[in-house]
Amino acid sequence: MTTSVSERLLTIRDNRTLSTPDLVSIDDLSLADCELIFALAREFHKLKTKKLDLLKGKAIALGFFESSTRTQSSFDWAAKQLGADTVGVGSGTSEKKHESFFDVAQVIDSMNAAAVVIRTQYSGLPAQIAKYTNAAIVNAGDGWHEHPTQALIDGLTASDDFGSLKGKRITYVGDVLHSRVFGSSARLFAKLGAKIRIAAPLTFIPEDVETVFGAEVTHDIEAALSGTDIVYVLRVQNDRGATGDISTLREYSKAYGISEQRFRLANKNALLMHAGPVQRDTDIHHALMTIPESRILQMVENGLAIRKAVLWLLCTGATKSFTRI
Ligand code: CP
């Protein structure tokens, strides 16, 4: 690593650490933590895929017990580009042998991993495991619950366009009920001062969403898009049983899919966001993927930078004290 790169990153960091030893929920982060992550991510973004040695000598385990394209490759590359070694521990052999996730986590921990990145179908599992490891636990998506690094990507991407998000209106369209992307993203945008709106069929709206997220809820997609600064499209989570909550994907698409005509109901400089995987012509018309307002691939690019910032901060942050069970 050249001195100037290292010095710039260390200057931005200014000896700061996150106020949490793990990242299992976006609520683990203070506003100052989010601002620090964004500042470092902007610098990492400029460096593209440059190899650094900030985490040289550290080992990071990737426990992807559920499939992933973006998140797994993004964490893996982020760790490697920071100089860490990575090992995949999500092949499922321990599940077949009926070994508990706690025991798997403690085995990895005994090999002195600095961080364990976990994706699982079980909501709340990363938070449980975090109590029993020295390694920092990073939630890379747990069931219907949260996906905090995705939210940080969303927040960084939107702030790069708008600066402050205070008073900006973000409208989430689609399968809110099964979406961990919504779970983290809406919490973060609310923390950053944005106004949250949801447009979805009744069967895709969780109970108490107005109270928990301070969200305005409507089933009228056209009315929802009016006055919106960010249109955030959520995919129908077929893999989490969502098709049982709608008649057919075709009918859903007619009622809630984002077409060019619908997108133009939003504010003039509105952004189009989607965490992926995109279901073209169901969630979103394929022609919208490449419009200038689309941030869909920008979000993937920002993912690498956000994960570098999170891994660097967590792997060199506060030490944990835990209880073996
Ligand atoms: N956005 C997201 O989590 O994508 P993957 O499922 O491909 O990781």
PDB file of N, CA, C and O in Angstrom, residues 63-67 89-105 118-122 125 129:
ATOM      1  N   GLY A  63     -19.809 -17.370   6.116  1.00  0.00           N
ATOM      2  CA  GLY A  63     -20.789 -18.425   6.381  1.00  0.00           C
ATOM      3  C   GLY A  63     -22.081 -18.135   5.647  1.00  0.00           C
ATOM      4  O   GLY A  63     -23.025 -17.593   6.231  1.00  0.00           O
ATOM      5  N   PHE A  64     -22.112 -18.478   4.365  1.00  0.00           N
ATOM      6  CA  PHE A  64     -23.326 -18.237   3.567  1.00  0.00           C
ATOM      7  C   PHE A  64     -24.138 -19.528   3.516  1.00  0.00           C
ATOM      8  O   PHE A  64     -23.885 -20.392   2.686  1.00  0.00           O
ATOM      9  N   PHE A  65     -25.086 -19.632   4.459  1.00  0.00           N
ATOM     10  CA  PHE A  65     -25.916 -20.840   4.560  1.00  0.00           C
ATOM     11  C   PHE A  65     -27.163 -20.722   3.685  1.00  0.00           C
ATOM     12  O   PHE A  65     -28.033 -21.574   3.727  1.00  0.00           O
ATOM     13  N   GLU A  66     -27.243 -19.605   2.947  1.00  0.00           N
ATOM     14  CA  GLU A  66     -28.331 -19.372   1.992  1.00  0.00           C
ATOM     15  C   GLU A  66     -27.684 -18.712   0.781  1.00  0.00           C
ATOM     16  O   GLU A  66     -26.676 -18.024   0.922  1.00  0.00           O
ATOM     17  N   SER A  67     -28.256 -18.879  -0.406  1.00  0.00           N
ATOM     18  CA  SER A  67     -27.581 -18.441  -1.635  1.00  0.00           C
ATOM     19  C   SER A  67     -27.440 -16.918  -1.745  1.00  0.00           C
ATOM     20  O   SER A  67     -28.235 -16.172  -1.163  1.00  0.00           O
ATOM     21  N   VAL A  89     -17.411 -21.103   4.841  1.00  0.00           N
ATOM     22  CA  VAL A  89     -17.817 -22.143   5.806  1.00  0.00           C
ATOM     23  C   VAL A  89     -19.298 -22.476   5.651  1.00  0.00           C
ATOM     24  O   VAL A  89     -19.911 -23.014   6.546  1.00  0.00           O
ATOM     25  N   GLY A  90     -19.859 -22.170   4.482  1.00  0.00           N
ATOM     26  CA  GLY A  90     -21.306 -22.344   4.324  1.00  0.00           C
ATOM     27  C   GLY A  90     -21.694 -23.507   3.441  1.00  0.00           C
ATOM     28  O   GLY A  90     -22.764 -23.500   2.861  1.00  0.00           O
ATOM     29  N   SER A  91     -20.852 -24.514   3.347  1.00  0.00           N
ATOM     30  CA  SER A  91     -21.142 -25.595   2.400  1.00  0.00           C
ATOM     31  C   SER A  91     -22.285 -26.493   2.845  1.00  0.00           C
ATOM     32  O   SER A  91     -22.784 -27.296   2.082  1.00  0.00           O
ATOM     33  N   GLY A  92     -22.698 -26.384   4.087  1.00  0.00           N
ATOM     34  CA  GLY A  92     -23.851 -27.159   4.553  1.00  0.00           C
ATOM     35  C   GLY A  92     -23.495 -28.507   5.155  1.00  0.00           C
ATOM     36  O   GLY A  92     -24.381 -29.220   5.613  1.00  0.00           O
ATOM     37  N   THR A  93     -22.205 -28.862   5.192  1.00  0.00           N
ATOM     38  CA  THR A  93     -21.868 -30.187   5.725  1.00  0.00           C
ATOM     39  C   THR A  93     -22.224 -30.292   7.214  1.00  0.00           C
ATOM     40  O   THR A  93     -22.711 -31.312   7.666  1.00  0.00           O
ATOM     41  N   SER A  94     -22.008 -29.215   7.958  1.00  0.00           N
ATOM     42  CA  SER A  94     -22.291 -29.295   9.391  1.00  0.00           C
ATOM     43  C   SER A  94     -23.797 -29.441   9.635  1.00  0.00           C
ATOM     44  O   SER A  94     -24.224 -30.136  10.559  1.00  0.00           O
ATOM     45  N   GLU A  95     -24.618 -28.788   8.756  1.00  0.00           N
ATOM     46  CA  GLU A  95     -26.075 -28.935   8.898  1.00  0.00           C
ATOM     47  C   GLU A  95     -26.477 -30.387   8.667  1.00  0.00           C
ATOM     48  O   GLU A  95     -27.297 -30.942   9.398  1.00  0.00           O
ATOM     49  N   LYS A  96     -25.865 -30.990   7.631  1.00  0.00           N
ATOM     50  CA  LYS A  96     -26.190 -32.399   7.333  1.00  0.00           C
ATOM     51  C   LYS A  96     -25.840 -33.288   8.514  1.00  0.00           C
ATOM     52  O   LYS A  96     -26.472 -34.305   8.767  1.00  0.00           O
ATOM     53  N   LYS A  97     -24.775 -32.906   9.238  1.00  0.00           N
ATOM     54  CA  LYS A  97     -24.339 -33.720  10.382  1.00  0.00           C
ATOM     55  C   LYS A  97     -25.026 -33.287  11.675  1.00  0.00           C
ATOM     56  O   LYS A  97     -24.620 -33.681  12.765  1.00  0.00           O
ATOM     57  N   HIS A  98     -26.049 -32.404  11.542  1.00  0.00           N
ATOM     58  CA  HIS A  98     -26.834 -31.915  12.689  1.00  0.00           C
ATOM     59  C   HIS A  98     -25.995 -31.177  13.723  1.00  0.00           C
ATOM     60  O   HIS A  98     -26.265 -31.238  14.923  1.00  0.00           O
ATOM     61  N   GLU A  99     -24.939 -30.512  13.254  1.00  0.00           N
ATOM     62  CA  GLU A  99     -24.153 -29.682  14.177  1.00  0.00           C
ATOM     63  C   GLU A  99     -24.861 -28.333  14.276  1.00  0.00           C
ATOM     64  O   GLU A  99     -25.337 -27.806  13.263  1.00  0.00           O
ATOM     65  N   SER A 100     -24.950 -27.774  15.467  1.00  0.00           N
ATOM     66  CA  SER A 100     -25.680 -26.503  15.611  1.00  0.00           C
ATOM     67  C   SER A 100     -24.850 -25.346  15.048  1.00  0.00           C
ATOM     68  O   SER A 100     -23.620 -25.431  14.965  1.00  0.00           O
ATOM     69  N   PHE A 101     -25.543 -24.245  14.700  1.00  0.00           N
ATOM     70  CA  PHE A 101     -24.836 -23.057  14.210  1.00  0.00           C
ATOM     71  C   PHE A 101     -23.914 -22.488  15.293  1.00  0.00           C
ATOM     72  O   PHE A 101     -22.871 -21.942  14.997  1.00  0.00           O
ATOM     73  N   PHE A 102     -24.307 -22.641  16.556  1.00  0.00           N
ATOM     74  CA  PHE A 102     -23.467 -22.139  17.656  1.00  0.00           C
ATOM     75  C   PHE A 102     -22.135 -22.874  17.661  1.00  0.00           C
ATOM     76  O   PHE A 102     -21.070 -22.289  17.816  1.00  0.00           O
ATOM     77  N   ASP A 103     -22.207 -24.207  17.495  1.00  0.00           N
ATOM     78  CA  ASP A 103     -20.971 -24.987  17.507  1.00  0.00           C
ATOM     79  C   ASP A 103     -20.110 -24.662  16.293  1.00  0.00           C
ATOM     80  O   ASP A 103     -18.892 -24.547  16.407  1.00  0.00           O
ATOM     81  N   VAL A 104     -20.754 -24.461  15.128  1.00  0.00           N
ATOM     82  CA  VAL A 104     -19.987 -24.086  13.933  1.00  0.00           C
ATOM     83  C   VAL A 104     -19.283 -22.752  14.207  1.00  0.00           C
ATOM     84  O   VAL A 104     -18.086 -22.596  13.946  1.00  0.00           O
ATOM     85  N   ALA A 105     -20.027 -21.800  14.764  1.00  0.00           N
ATOM     86  CA  ALA A 105     -19.456 -20.470  15.026  1.00  0.00           C
ATOM     87  C   ALA A 105     -18.285 -20.565  16.000  1.00  0.00           C
ATOM     88  O   ALA A 105     -17.263 -19.903  15.820  1.00  0.00           O
ATOM     89  N   ILE A 118     -22.303 -13.776   8.146  1.00  0.00           N
ATOM     90  CA  ILE A 118     -23.318 -14.840   8.138  1.00  0.00           C
ATOM     91  C   ILE A 118     -24.527 -14.462   7.303  1.00  0.00           C
ATOM     92  O   ILE A 118     -25.127 -13.396   7.505  1.00  0.00           O
ATOM     93  N   ARG A 119     -24.899 -15.336   6.395  1.00  0.00           N
ATOM     94  CA  ARG A 119     -26.216 -15.250   5.734  1.00  0.00           C
ATOM     95  C   ARG A 119     -26.987 -16.517   6.079  1.00  0.00           C
ATOM     96  O   ARG A 119     -26.471 -17.621   5.939  1.00  0.00           O
ATOM     97  N   THR A 120     -28.210 -16.322   6.526  1.00  0.00           N
ATOM     98  CA  THR A 120     -29.006 -17.459   6.979  1.00  0.00           C
ATOM     99  C   THR A 120     -30.491 -17.208   6.746  1.00  0.00           C
ATOM    100  O   THR A 120     -30.927 -16.053   6.704  1.00  0.00           O
ATOM    101  N   GLN A 121     -31.236 -18.290   6.646  1.00  0.00           N
ATOM    102  CA  GLN A 121     -32.698 -18.151   6.524  1.00  0.00           C
ATOM    103  C   GLN A 121     -33.344 -17.851   7.877  1.00  0.00           C
ATOM    104  O   GLN A 121     -34.524 -17.545   7.937  1.00  0.00           O
ATOM    105  N   TYR A 122     -32.577 -17.960   8.966  1.00  0.00           N
ATOM    106  CA  TYR A 122     -33.160 -17.824  10.306  1.00  0.00           C
ATOM    107  C   TYR A 122     -33.022 -16.394  10.843  1.00  0.00           C
ATOM    108  O   TYR A 122     -31.914 -15.938  11.149  1.00  0.00           O
ATOM    109  N   LEU A 125     -30.600 -15.188  14.015  1.00  0.00           N
ATOM    110  CA  LEU A 125     -29.468 -16.089  14.302  1.00  0.00           C
ATOM    111  C   LEU A 125     -28.140 -15.335  14.457  1.00  0.00           C
ATOM    112  O   LEU A 125     -27.386 -15.594  15.401  1.00  0.00           O
ATOM    113  N   ILE A 129     -25.619 -15.702  17.713  1.00  0.00           N
ATOM    114  CA  ILE A 129     -24.236 -16.189  17.603  1.00  0.00           C
ATOM    115  C   ILE A 129     -23.242 -15.144  18.117  1.00  0.00           C
ATOM    116  O   ILE A 129     -22.228 -15.492  18.729  1.00  0.00           O
TER     117      ILE A 129
END
